[in-house]
Amino acid sequence: MYYRNLGEYIAALEAKGKLVRVKREINKDTELMPLVRWQFRGLAEGERKAFLFENVVDVRGRKFSMPVAVGTHAASRDIYALAMNCEPEEIHEKWAQASLNPLAAVTVKDGPVHEVVHSGDGLAGEGSGLDAMPIPISTPGLDPAPFLTAPGWVTRDPETGVLNMGTYRAHLKAPNRLGIHCGASQHLGVHWYKSKALGKPLEAAIVLGGPPSLGLVSVAKLPYGTDEYSVAGAIGGEPVKLVKAKTVDLEVPAEAEIIIEGIMPTDWVEPEAPFGEYTGYMGIRNLSPYLEVTCITHRKDPIYHAYISQCPPSESSKIRRTGFEGNLYKFLKYDCNIPGLLEVALHEESGSQGICGIRIKKLSPTQPWQALNCAAGFSPNLGKIFIAVDEDIDPKDVDALFWALSFRMQPHLDLQIAKGKYLGLDPSAEPLSGSSGEFLMEGRKYTSALLIDATRKWDYPPVSLPNKEFMERAKAIWEELGLPKLTPKALWHGYNLGFWSQENEDEAKAAVRGDYYQTGEKLAGLKQRP
């Protein structure tokens, strides 16, 4: 039996010894994410666990009854396999079969996610709406506000009517307003632009929590037009149950913890970010869409769910790596007809997007190039270096990859450069201008795949880890809790690499004082037409 909801899944994690319950008071703005961060900076992967914080407060002195779950989906590969309800070695093939054999969702009359409904005046003001949720600051000392890091954004293609669910960070700007970062090639971005062309806003709903299959499909790069609900159903072995949203024309999971409904205007955009990104650097501020919240529904006793991202390795790099590998494996083996394909491996050091090893049992001299060319064309923002290796090379092992590169190829014969790529948020793509860019205009630049001088050529944003003071405080709490002994990596806190303004510094300091809505008000005053 698959997990009906997040609560059942957390119980399964605990039964497997994969959950840490934290009952002592934890500050969501200064302590929570730094505490979880330590297991990615000081523990072997097999020792990492999910965390459930049961006594959450903030820098404004507020206490939250809602617990916060982090690391539940991909703190390790073993945890990811538990979310898939399979063994670790079965993940890729289970992804392939779920994509090949989707199971359509079913709509039901009502569900637990509608037990409590907030709308109208219940969404505005301090302590209301989004402000009632214990949304953590992910990179304290650098982020200007809390961000939703595990939101499953549900939107509908205005032409085809097909639903899509994707995970895009959400900047908390007011109790009833969220910013979003989403590129033009992302599926929600396509929906936004189609709605803009039609002269109407885009309806959206955000899913927080639910059966873990929903989070997995929301992060994975499924082909455009795929109904993520149907793939989630195939992973779980039964249809996902949906209910009609209260204020928008969308269907949402009946067993979700929280649903945030709203309207995304297409005649205005406003500044969003900075935010600690998967590349290991701070993502800079750009003009982006935003969501005006119309309704929030949730269970009577909901669990707030978040991913921990930023500098790899992280839960974000693990969940993206594993999902991307599974879908690229399916694409190459079944869609591109490469029967000799054995394994696909992305590397978390590259944000789970930059470096890709392809293990193949070569049936003809051209088959490696078939695999390489197809992989390079799978997604514009997946892959900076693709390496095809023989069946005796483990593509997950960096030493083995370097050995193969050293003695199994000649650069003048065995290398090609694929242009037209776009590795999102890569600060080596071009110098940072400091001015707000136009929303979703990645087409003005592109990257390529292969060998690159990996040194900084200009100033970068800060390393996206919490500042030293917050990590030191979290380390003291870690030791107080009697958690496993840490072996810190050389890089364990954020620091400035030159591209960081006094305004950025002031906003981050305001965030950990609890004054992040002042930043939201300022950004609202800078809105402009796209």
Short mmCIF file of C-alpha atoms in Angstrom, two decimals:
data_model
loop_
_atom_site.label_atom_id
_atom_site.label_comp_id
_atom_site.label_asym_id
_atom_site.label_seq_id
_atom_site.Cartn_x
_atom_site.Cartn_y
_atom_site.Cartn_z
CA MET A 1 0.00 0.00 0.00
CA TYR A 2 1.22 3.49 -0.84
CA TYR A 3 1.04 6.42 1.58
CA ARG A 4 -2.29 8.27 1.55
CA ASN A 5 -0.82 11.50 2.88
CA LEU A 6 2.27 13.16 4.31
CA GLY A 7 1.43 12.06 7.85
CA GLU A 8 1.42 8.39 6.88
CA TYR A 9 4.71 8.83 5.05
CA ILE A 10 6.35 10.53 8.04
CA ALA A 11 5.22 7.59 10.19
CA ALA A 12 6.92 5.24 7.71
CA LEU A 13 10.12 7.30 7.87
CA GLU A 14 10.09 7.06 11.65
CA ALA A 15 9.45 3.31 11.58
CA LYS A 16 12.53 2.92 9.33
CA GLY A 17 14.69 5.01 11.67
CA LYS A 18 14.89 7.81 9.09
CA LEU A 19 13.26 10.63 11.10
CA VAL A 20 14.51 13.05 13.75
CA ARG A 21 11.76 14.61 15.88
CA VAL A 22 12.88 17.92 17.36
CA LYS A 23 10.73 18.83 20.36
CA ARG A 24 12.78 21.74 21.72
CA GLU A 25 12.01 25.27 20.57
CA ILE A 26 13.51 26.10 17.16
CA ASN A 27 13.48 29.51 15.47
CA LYS A 28 12.32 29.11 11.87
CA ASP A 29 14.08 32.29 10.76
CA THR A 30 17.55 31.75 12.23
CA GLU A 31 17.95 28.14 13.39
CA LEU A 32 15.77 25.63 11.52
CA MET A 33 17.42 25.42 8.10
CA PRO A 34 20.99 25.88 9.45
CA LEU A 35 20.36 22.90 11.76
CA VAL A 36 19.23 20.65 8.91
CA ARG A 37 22.06 22.04 6.77
CA TRP A 38 24.68 20.48 9.02
CA GLN A 39 23.88 16.95 7.92
CA PHE A 40 24.73 17.97 4.33
CA ARG A 41 27.98 19.64 5.42
CA GLY A 42 29.15 17.14 8.01
CA LEU A 43 27.58 13.68 7.62
CA ALA A 44 27.91 10.82 5.17
CA GLU A 45 24.81 10.43 3.00
CA GLY A 46 23.74 7.22 4.70
CA GLU A 47 23.47 9.04 8.04
CA ARG A 48 21.17 11.79 6.79
CA LYS A 49 17.56 11.82 8.00
CA ALA A 50 14.30 13.70 7.65
CA PHE A 51 13.48 16.26 10.36
CA LEU A 52 10.15 17.11 11.98
CA PHE A 53 10.18 20.29 14.10
CA GLU A 54 7.31 20.28 16.59
CA ASN A 55 7.99 23.49 18.55
CA VAL A 56 8.55 26.29 16.02
CA VAL A 57 8.90 30.00 16.80
CA ASP A 58 10.05 33.04 14.81
CA VAL A 59 12.14 36.16 15.38
CA ARG A 60 8.98 38.12 16.17
CA GLY A 61 8.35 35.95 19.21
CA ARG A 62 5.45 34.03 17.71
CA LYS A 63 4.79 30.35 18.38
CA PHE A 64 3.35 28.08 15.69
CA SER A 65 1.16 25.04 16.29
CA MET A 66 1.98 23.76 12.80
CA PRO A 67 5.06 21.47 12.69
CA VAL A 68 7.64 21.80 9.92
CA ALA A 69 8.95 18.79 7.95
CA VAL A 70 12.24 19.04 6.03
CA GLY A 71 14.31 16.37 4.28
CA THR A 72 11.39 13.96 4.00
CA HIS A 73 11.67 13.32 0.27
CA ALA A 74 15.36 13.23 -0.53
CA ALA A 75 17.75 13.74 2.36
CA SER A 76 19.38 10.60 0.96
CA ARG A 77 18.87 8.14 -1.87
CA ASP A 78 17.45 5.63 0.62
CA ILE A 79 14.83 8.17 1.71
CA TYR A 80 14.00 8.93 -1.94
CA ALA A 81 13.48 5.19 -2.51
CA LEU A 82 11.16 5.08 0.51
CA ALA A 83 9.16 7.93 -1.06
CA MET A 84 8.95 5.87 -4.28
CA ASN A 85 8.04 2.75 -2.26
CA CYS A 86 10.79 0.72 -3.90
CA GLU A 87 14.41 -0.32 -3.44
CA PRO A 88 17.15 2.21 -4.38
CA GLU A 89 18.29 0.12 -7.34
CA GLU A 90 14.70 0.05 -8.70
CA ILE A 91 14.20 3.83 -8.83
CA HIS A 92 15.12 4.45 -12.49
CA GLU A 93 13.01 1.63 -13.87
CA LYS A 94 10.05 2.54 -11.64
CA TRP A 95 10.22 6.09 -12.98
CA ALA A 96 10.31 4.75 -16.53
CA GLN A 97 7.33 2.47 -16.02
CA ALA A 98 5.29 5.18 -14.26
CA SER A 99 5.89 7.54 -17.20
CA LEU A 100 5.03 4.83 -19.74
CA ASN A 101 1.91 3.68 -17.86
CA PRO A 102 0.26 6.72 -16.26
CA LEU A 103 -2.79 6.27 -14.04
CA ALA A 104 -5.39 9.02 -14.40
CA ALA A 105 -6.51 10.88 -11.28
CA VAL A 106 -10.09 10.79 -10.05
CA THR A 107 -12.16 13.72 -8.76
CA VAL A 108 -14.02 13.27 -5.48
CA LYS A 109 -16.58 15.49 -3.77
CA ASP A 110 -14.48 16.55 -0.76
CA GLY A 111 -11.28 15.77 1.11
CA PRO A 112 -9.23 16.54 4.22
CA VAL A 113 -7.53 19.51 2.56
CA HIS A 114 -10.85 21.40 2.76
CA GLU A 115 -11.38 20.88 6.50
CA VAL A 116 -10.34 24.51 7.16
CA VAL A 117 -10.94 27.36 4.67
CA HIS A 118 -9.55 30.92 4.83
CA SER A 119 -10.64 33.59 2.34
CA GLY A 120 -11.41 37.30 2.09
CA ASP A 121 -10.35 39.31 5.13
CA GLY A 122 -8.98 36.12 6.68
CA LEU A 123 -5.99 36.33 4.33
CA ALA A 124 -4.75 39.84 5.17
CA GLY A 125 -2.96 41.24 8.18
CA GLU A 126 -0.32 40.01 10.57
CA GLY A 127 -0.88 36.42 11.68
CA SER A 128 -3.32 35.75 8.84
CA GLY A 129 -3.06 34.03 5.50
CA LEU A 130 0.48 33.08 4.59
CA ASP A 131 1.73 34.81 7.73
CA ALA A 132 0.10 32.09 9.83
CA MET A 133 2.45 29.48 8.34
CA PRO A 134 5.89 28.69 9.80
CA ILE A 135 7.72 29.34 6.51
CA PRO A 136 11.46 29.14 7.23
CA ILE A 137 14.18 31.48 6.00
CA SER A 138 16.34 29.13 3.93
CA THR A 139 19.59 31.10 3.89
CA PRO A 140 19.53 33.33 6.99
CA GLY A 141 21.91 36.24 6.65
CA LEU A 142 21.43 36.39 2.86
CA ASP A 143 17.76 35.78 1.90
CA PRO A 144 15.52 38.89 2.15
CA ALA A 145 12.46 36.90 3.30
CA PRO A 146 11.11 33.40 3.89
CA PHE A 147 10.50 31.40 0.71
CA LEU A 148 8.26 28.41 0.02
CA THR A 149 10.76 25.81 -1.20
CA ALA A 150 8.47 22.81 -1.85
CA PRO A 151 5.43 24.37 -3.53
CA GLY A 152 3.77 22.28 -6.22
CA TRP A 153 2.39 25.02 -8.52
CA VAL A 154 -0.69 23.75 -10.37
CA THR A 155 -1.73 25.66 -13.50
CA ARG A 156 -3.75 24.87 -16.61
CA ASP A 157 -2.64 25.34 -20.21
CA PRO A 158 -5.16 27.97 -21.42
CA GLU A 159 -5.22 26.38 -24.90
CA THR A 160 -5.26 22.64 -24.22
CA GLY A 161 -6.75 22.58 -20.71
CA VAL A 162 -4.07 20.12 -19.51
CA LEU A 163 -2.96 20.62 -15.91
CA ASN A 164 0.70 20.92 -14.94
CA MET A 165 2.40 20.77 -11.56
CA GLY A 166 5.93 22.10 -11.10
CA THR A 167 8.10 23.21 -8.20
CA TYR A 168 9.23 26.84 -8.30
CA ARG A 169 10.36 28.83 -5.28
CA ALA A 170 7.90 31.37 -3.86
CA HIS A 171 8.99 34.64 -2.21
CA LEU A 172 6.84 35.64 0.80
CA LYS A 173 6.03 39.32 0.21
CA ALA A 174 2.78 39.81 2.16
CA PRO A 175 0.22 37.64 3.97
CA ASN A 176 -1.66 37.40 0.66
CA ARG A 177 1.10 37.76 -1.96
CA LEU A 178 3.91 35.52 -3.22
CA GLY A 179 6.60 36.08 -5.82
CA ILE A 180 7.77 33.25 -8.09
CA HIS A 181 10.93 32.46 -10.04
CA CYS A 182 10.15 30.55 -13.22
CA GLY A 183 11.88 30.53 -16.61
CA ALA A 184 10.22 30.82 -20.00
CA SER A 185 11.09 27.22 -20.84
CA GLN A 186 9.47 26.01 -17.62
CA HIS A 187 5.93 24.79 -18.08
CA LEU A 188 4.30 27.35 -15.79
CA GLY A 189 6.15 30.04 -17.72
CA VAL A 190 4.61 28.73 -20.95
CA HIS A 191 1.15 28.93 -19.34
CA TRP A 192 1.83 32.48 -18.09
CA TYR A 193 2.87 33.69 -21.53
CA LYS A 194 -0.10 32.01 -23.21
CA SER A 195 -2.42 33.73 -20.74
CA LYS A 196 -0.68 37.05 -21.30
CA ALA A 197 -1.22 36.69 -25.07
CA LEU A 198 -4.91 36.07 -24.39
CA GLY A 199 -5.07 39.18 -22.21
CA LYS A 200 -6.11 37.40 -19.05
CA PRO A 201 -4.50 36.40 -15.72
CA LEU A 202 -3.36 32.88 -14.94
CA GLU A 203 -5.09 30.92 -12.18
CA ALA A 204 -2.80 28.90 -9.93
CA ALA A 205 -2.90 26.67 -6.86
CA ILE A 206 0.05 25.69 -4.70
CA VAL A 207 0.18 22.22 -3.16
CA LEU A 208 2.09 21.92 0.13
CA GLY A 209 2.49 18.38 1.41
CA GLY A 210 0.54 15.30 0.41
CA PRO A 211 1.52 11.80 -0.72
CA PRO A 212 5.27 12.01 -1.49
CA SER A 213 4.70 10.95 -5.11
CA LEU A 214 3.27 14.43 -5.75
CA GLY A 215 6.49 16.11 -4.66
CA LEU A 216 8.59 13.74 -6.76
CA VAL A 217 6.67 14.37 -10.00
CA SER A 218 6.48 18.11 -9.34
CA VAL A 219 10.30 18.35 -9.28
CA ALA A 220 11.03 15.89 -12.11
CA LYS A 221 11.40 17.12 -15.68
CA LEU A 222 8.45 15.41 -17.34
CA PRO A 223 7.67 16.29 -20.98
CA TYR A 224 5.41 19.28 -21.64
CA GLY A 225 1.77 18.26 -21.71
CA THR A 226 2.26 15.37 -19.28
CA ASP A 227 -0.32 15.25 -16.49
CA GLU A 228 1.87 14.96 -13.39
CA TYR A 229 -1.08 13.69 -11.34
CA SER A 230 -1.31 10.62 -13.58
CA VAL A 231 2.39 9.80 -13.18
CA ALA A 232 2.11 10.28 -9.41
CA GLY A 233 -0.79 7.83 -9.47
CA ALA A 234 1.32 5.28 -11.31
CA ILE A 235 4.12 5.65 -8.74
CA GLY A 236 1.64 5.06 -5.92
CA GLY A 237 -0.25 2.30 -7.70
CA GLU A 238 -3.64 3.99 -7.39
CA PRO A 239 -5.27 7.16 -8.77
CA VAL A 240 -4.56 10.45 -7.03
CA LYS A 241 -7.79 11.80 -5.51
CA LEU A 242 -8.57 15.39 -6.49
CA VAL A 243 -11.08 17.99 -5.33
CA LYS A 244 -12.18 21.19 -7.01
CA ALA A 245 -10.39 24.26 -5.67
CA LYS A 246 -12.58 26.81 -3.89
CA THR A 247 -11.80 30.00 -5.85
CA VAL A 248 -10.00 28.93 -9.04
CA ASP A 249 -10.90 26.49 -11.82
CA LEU A 250 -8.33 23.86 -10.90
CA GLU A 251 -8.27 20.41 -9.33
CA VAL A 252 -6.03 19.89 -6.30
CA PRO A 253 -5.05 16.83 -4.23
CA ALA A 254 -7.69 15.93 -1.65
CA GLU A 255 -5.02 14.56 0.71
CA ALA A 256 -2.68 17.58 0.57
CA GLU A 257 -1.74 19.32 3.80
CA ILE A 258 -2.27 22.87 2.51
CA ILE A 259 -3.55 24.45 -0.73
CA ILE A 260 -2.88 28.10 -1.60
CA GLU A 261 -5.16 29.39 -4.38
CA GLY A 262 -4.70 32.60 -6.32
CA ILE A 263 -4.44 34.69 -9.45
CA MET A 264 -1.22 35.55 -11.30
CA PRO A 265 -1.61 38.90 -13.11
CA THR A 266 -0.04 38.97 -16.57
CA ASP A 267 -0.07 42.76 -16.97
CA TRP A 268 2.40 43.38 -14.12
CA VAL A 269 5.64 41.87 -12.84
CA GLU A 270 7.70 42.90 -9.83
CA PRO A 271 11.19 42.25 -8.38
CA GLU A 272 11.77 38.86 -6.76
CA ALA A 273 14.74 37.36 -4.80
CA PRO A 274 17.71 37.19 -3.95
CA PHE A 275 17.52 33.56 -2.88
CA GLY A 276 20.12 30.90 -2.11
CA GLU A 277 20.16 28.75 -5.24
CA TYR A 278 20.99 25.17 -6.21
CA THR A 279 24.13 26.37 -8.02
CA GLY A 280 25.75 27.19 -4.68
CA TYR A 281 25.44 30.93 -5.24
CA MET A 282 22.78 33.48 -4.46
CA GLY A 283 20.23 33.91 -7.25
CA ILE A 284 19.98 37.61 -8.08
CA ARG A 285 16.86 39.77 -8.18
CA ASN A 286 14.83 39.84 -11.39
CA LEU A 287 11.40 41.00 -12.52
CA SER A 288 8.98 38.10 -12.19
CA PRO A 289 5.27 37.31 -11.86
CA TYR A 290 3.52 37.10 -8.52
CA LEU A 291 0.49 35.40 -7.00
CA GLU A 292 -2.39 37.27 -5.39
CA VAL A 293 -3.81 34.77 -2.89
CA THR A 294 -7.58 34.28 -2.98
CA CYS A 295 -7.98 31.32 -0.63
CA ILE A 296 -6.02 28.99 1.65
CA THR A 297 -7.38 25.59 2.66
CA HIS A 298 -5.79 22.97 4.88
CA ARG A 299 -6.28 20.01 7.17
CA LYS A 300 -7.31 20.61 10.78
CA ASP A 301 -3.75 19.81 11.91
CA PRO A 302 -1.54 20.41 8.87
CA ILE A 303 2.19 19.79 8.54
CA TYR A 304 4.20 22.48 6.75
CA HIS A 305 6.54 20.84 4.23
CA ALA A 306 9.78 22.32 2.86
CA TYR A 307 12.82 21.24 0.86
CA ILE A 308 16.32 22.34 1.81
CA SER A 309 18.22 23.54 -1.26
CA GLN A 310 21.09 26.00 -1.81
CA CYS A 311 24.74 24.90 -2.04
CA PRO A 312 24.95 21.23 -3.10
CA PRO A 313 24.70 18.59 -1.81
CA SER A 314 21.23 19.20 -0.42
CA GLU A 315 17.79 17.63 -0.44
CA SER A 316 17.10 19.69 -3.54
CA SER A 317 20.14 18.35 -5.39
CA LYS A 318 19.23 14.77 -4.40
CA ILE A 319 15.56 14.97 -5.40
CA ARG A 320 16.39 16.68 -8.69
CA ARG A 321 19.25 14.31 -9.44
CA THR A 322 17.22 11.17 -8.83
CA GLY A 323 14.11 12.35 -10.66
CA PHE A 324 16.06 13.80 -13.60
CA GLU A 325 18.10 10.58 -13.88
CA GLY A 326 14.95 8.47 -13.94
CA ASN A 327 13.30 10.53 -16.66
CA LEU A 328 16.46 10.87 -18.78
CA TYR A 329 16.98 7.10 -18.49
CA LYS A 330 13.41 6.50 -19.72
CA PHE A 331 13.86 9.02 -22.55
CA LEU A 332 17.10 7.47 -23.83
CA LYS A 333 16.22 3.80 -23.42
CA TYR A 334 12.58 3.78 -24.51
CA ASP A 335 11.88 6.98 -26.49
CA CYS A 336 15.25 7.11 -28.29
CA ASN A 337 15.59 3.32 -28.68
CA ILE A 338 19.00 2.82 -27.11
CA PRO A 339 18.78 -0.77 -25.80
CA GLY A 340 22.43 -0.79 -24.71
CA LEU A 341 21.81 1.96 -22.16
CA LEU A 342 22.69 0.76 -18.66
CA GLU A 343 22.70 3.82 -16.41
CA VAL A 344 22.47 7.59 -16.30
CA ALA A 345 24.23 9.51 -13.52
CA LEU A 346 24.02 13.20 -12.74
CA HIS A 347 26.35 14.74 -10.19
CA GLU A 348 25.12 16.79 -7.27
CA GLU A 349 28.28 18.93 -7.27
CA SER A 350 26.98 20.36 -10.56
CA GLY A 351 23.58 21.13 -9.06
CA SER A 352 22.41 17.79 -10.49
CA GLN A 353 22.27 19.42 -13.93
CA GLY A 354 25.76 20.25 -15.16
CA ILE A 355 27.59 16.90 -15.39
CA CYS A 356 26.02 13.74 -16.78
CA GLY A 357 27.63 10.32 -17.18
CA ILE A 358 26.00 7.79 -19.53
CA ARG A 359 26.94 4.13 -19.09
CA ILE A 360 26.33 2.04 -22.18
CA LYS A 361 26.99 -1.47 -23.48
CA LYS A 362 28.16 -0.41 -26.90
CA LEU A 363 26.43 -2.35 -29.68
CA SER A 364 27.86 -0.22 -32.51
CA PRO A 365 30.51 2.54 -32.81
CA THR A 366 27.79 5.17 -33.34
CA GLN A 367 25.65 4.27 -30.33
CA PRO A 368 27.58 6.45 -27.84
CA TRP A 369 27.00 9.47 -30.10
CA GLN A 370 23.32 8.59 -30.39
CA ALA A 371 23.09 8.61 -26.60
CA LEU A 372 25.13 11.80 -26.24
CA ASN A 373 23.17 13.77 -28.86
CA CYS A 374 19.81 12.62 -27.53
CA ALA A 375 20.79 13.44 -23.95
CA ALA A 376 21.99 16.91 -24.96
CA GLY A 377 18.62 17.56 -26.61
CA PHE A 378 16.50 16.29 -23.71
CA SER A 379 16.24 19.68 -22.01
CA PRO A 380 17.84 23.06 -22.73
CA ASN A 381 18.92 23.49 -19.10
CA LEU A 382 20.08 19.95 -18.35
CA GLY A 383 23.72 19.17 -18.97
CA LYS A 384 26.93 21.15 -19.42
CA ILE A 385 29.20 18.09 -19.77
CA PHE A 386 27.93 14.76 -21.09
CA ILE A 387 30.28 11.75 -20.90
CA ALA A 388 29.56 8.36 -22.50
CA VAL A 389 31.47 5.51 -20.83
CA ASP A 390 31.82 1.75 -21.25
CA GLU A 391 29.93 -0.72 -19.12
CA ASP A 392 32.91 -1.23 -16.78
CA ILE A 393 32.92 2.46 -15.76
CA ASP A 394 30.68 3.62 -12.90
CA PRO A 395 29.34 7.01 -14.05
CA LYS A 396 28.53 7.94 -10.43
CA ASP A 397 32.23 7.64 -9.48
CA VAL A 398 34.11 10.85 -10.26
CA ASP A 399 37.47 9.07 -10.14
CA ALA A 400 36.25 6.54 -12.72
CA LEU A 401 34.97 9.33 -14.97
CA PHE A 402 38.31 11.13 -14.85
CA TRP A 403 40.10 7.88 -15.60
CA ALA A 404 37.92 7.31 -18.66
CA LEU A 405 38.45 10.90 -19.78
CA SER A 406 42.22 10.52 -19.39
CA PHE A 407 42.74 7.26 -21.23
CA ARG A 408 39.68 6.47 -23.34
CA MET A 409 39.32 9.50 -25.58
CA GLN A 410 41.26 11.96 -27.74
CA PRO A 411 39.99 15.55 -27.68
CA HIS A 412 40.45 16.20 -31.42
CA LEU A 413 38.47 13.09 -32.30
CA ASP A 414 36.07 12.46 -29.49
CA LEU A 415 34.71 15.84 -28.42
CA GLN A 416 31.93 18.03 -29.79
CA ILE A 417 30.34 21.22 -28.57
CA ALA A 418 26.56 21.47 -28.43
CA LYS A 419 25.33 25.05 -28.57
CA GLY A 420 21.93 26.38 -27.63
CA LYS A 421 21.95 25.08 -24.07
CA TYR A 422 20.79 27.10 -21.07
CA LEU A 423 21.96 26.13 -17.60
CA GLY A 424 19.58 28.17 -15.49
CA LEU A 425 21.01 30.55 -12.85
CA ASP A 426 24.59 29.70 -13.88
CA PRO A 427 26.65 32.80 -12.95
CA SER A 428 29.35 31.84 -15.49
CA ALA A 429 26.89 32.40 -18.35
CA GLU A 430 27.49 36.16 -18.38
CA PRO A 431 28.60 38.94 -16.02
CA LEU A 432 25.98 40.05 -13.54
CA SER A 433 24.73 43.53 -14.41
CA GLY A 434 23.09 44.46 -11.14
CA SER A 435 19.97 45.69 -12.91
CA SER A 436 16.66 43.83 -12.88
CA GLY A 437 16.33 41.69 -15.96
CA GLU A 438 13.18 41.29 -17.98
CA PHE A 439 11.01 38.37 -16.86
CA LEU A 440 11.70 35.06 -18.58
CA MET A 441 14.06 36.46 -21.20
CA GLU A 442 16.64 33.65 -21.07
CA GLY A 443 16.57 33.49 -24.88
CA ARG A 444 18.92 36.48 -25.03
CA LYS A 445 21.81 34.23 -23.96
CA TYR A 446 22.73 30.58 -24.21
CA THR A 447 25.39 28.20 -22.98
CA SER A 448 27.04 25.16 -24.48
CA ALA A 449 28.01 21.71 -23.35
CA LEU A 450 31.53 20.51 -22.73
CA LEU A 451 34.90 21.62 -21.26
CA ILE A 452 35.10 24.90 -19.37
CA ASP A 453 37.61 26.80 -17.26
CA ALA A 454 35.83 26.52 -13.92
CA THR A 455 37.26 29.61 -12.23
CA ARG A 456 35.41 32.81 -11.49
CA LYS A 457 36.02 35.52 -14.12
CA TRP A 458 34.03 38.22 -12.39
CA ASP A 459 32.37 38.85 -9.07
CA TYR A 460 29.74 36.30 -8.02
CA PRO A 461 26.89 36.57 -5.53
CA PRO A 462 27.61 35.12 -2.08
CA VAL A 463 27.86 31.39 -1.49
CA SER A 464 24.29 30.30 -0.69
CA LEU A 465 24.78 28.92 2.79
CA PRO A 466 23.60 30.57 6.01
CA ASN A 467 26.02 33.11 7.39
CA LYS A 468 28.65 31.87 9.82
CA GLU A 469 26.87 33.11 12.96
CA PHE A 470 23.73 31.13 12.17
CA MET A 471 25.62 27.95 11.29
CA GLU A 472 27.64 28.20 14.52
CA ARG A 473 24.45 28.63 16.54
CA ALA A 474 22.85 25.67 14.73
CA LYS A 475 25.96 23.55 15.39
CA ALA A 476 25.62 24.23 19.10
CA ILE A 477 21.97 23.12 18.97
CA TRP A 478 22.95 20.06 16.93
CA GLU A 479 25.39 19.00 19.63
CA GLU A 480 22.88 19.82 22.38
CA LEU A 481 20.40 17.45 20.73
CA GLY A 482 22.95 14.64 20.78
CA LEU A 483 22.84 14.19 16.99
CA PRO A 484 25.65 12.29 15.22
CA LYS A 485 29.13 13.78 15.35
CA LEU A 486 29.72 16.21 12.48
CA THR A 487 32.73 16.17 10.20
CA PRO A 488 32.42 19.64 8.64
CA LYS A 489 33.40 20.19 5.04
CA ALA A 490 35.73 23.05 4.18
CA LEU A 491 32.74 25.01 2.91
CA TRP A 492 30.09 25.23 5.61
CA HIS A 493 28.86 28.84 5.74
CA GLY A 494 28.00 31.64 3.33
CA TYR A 495 30.43 34.39 2.44
CA ASN A 496 30.66 37.31 0.04
CA LEU A 497 32.25 36.92 -3.40
CA GLY A 498 31.93 40.54 -4.47
CA PHE A 499 28.51 40.90 -6.10
CA TRP A 500 26.35 41.93 -3.12
CA SER A 501 24.95 45.39 -2.48
CA GLN A 502 24.34 47.18 0.80
CA GLU A 503 20.63 46.94 -0.04
CA ASN A 504 20.91 43.14 -0.25
CA GLU A 505 22.75 43.13 3.08
CA ASP A 506 20.16 45.34 4.78
CA GLU A 507 17.22 43.26 3.49
CA ALA A 508 18.78 40.02 4.75
CA LYS A 509 19.35 41.58 8.18
CA ALA A 510 15.75 42.82 8.22
CA ALA A 511 14.54 39.30 7.36
CA VAL A 512 16.10 37.73 10.45
CA ARG A 513 14.58 40.53 12.55
CA GLY A 514 11.15 39.58 11.15
CA ASP A 515 10.81 42.75 9.07
CA TYR A 516 10.61 41.04 5.68
CA TYR A 517 7.20 42.50 4.81
CA GLN A 518 8.88 45.92 4.67
CA THR A 519 10.94 44.51 1.82
CA GLY A 520 7.79 43.15 0.22
CA GLU A 521 6.16 46.59 0.41
CA LYS A 522 9.21 48.19 -1.16
CA LEU A 523 9.24 45.66 -4.01
CA ALA A 524 5.54 46.22 -4.62
CA GLY A 525 6.34 49.89 -5.10
CA LEU A 526 8.78 48.95 -7.86
CA LYS A 527 6.32 46.93 -9.95
CA GLN A 528 6.15 47.74 -13.65
CA ARG A 529 4.56 46.45 -16.75
CA PRO A 530 6.47 43.64 -18.52
#
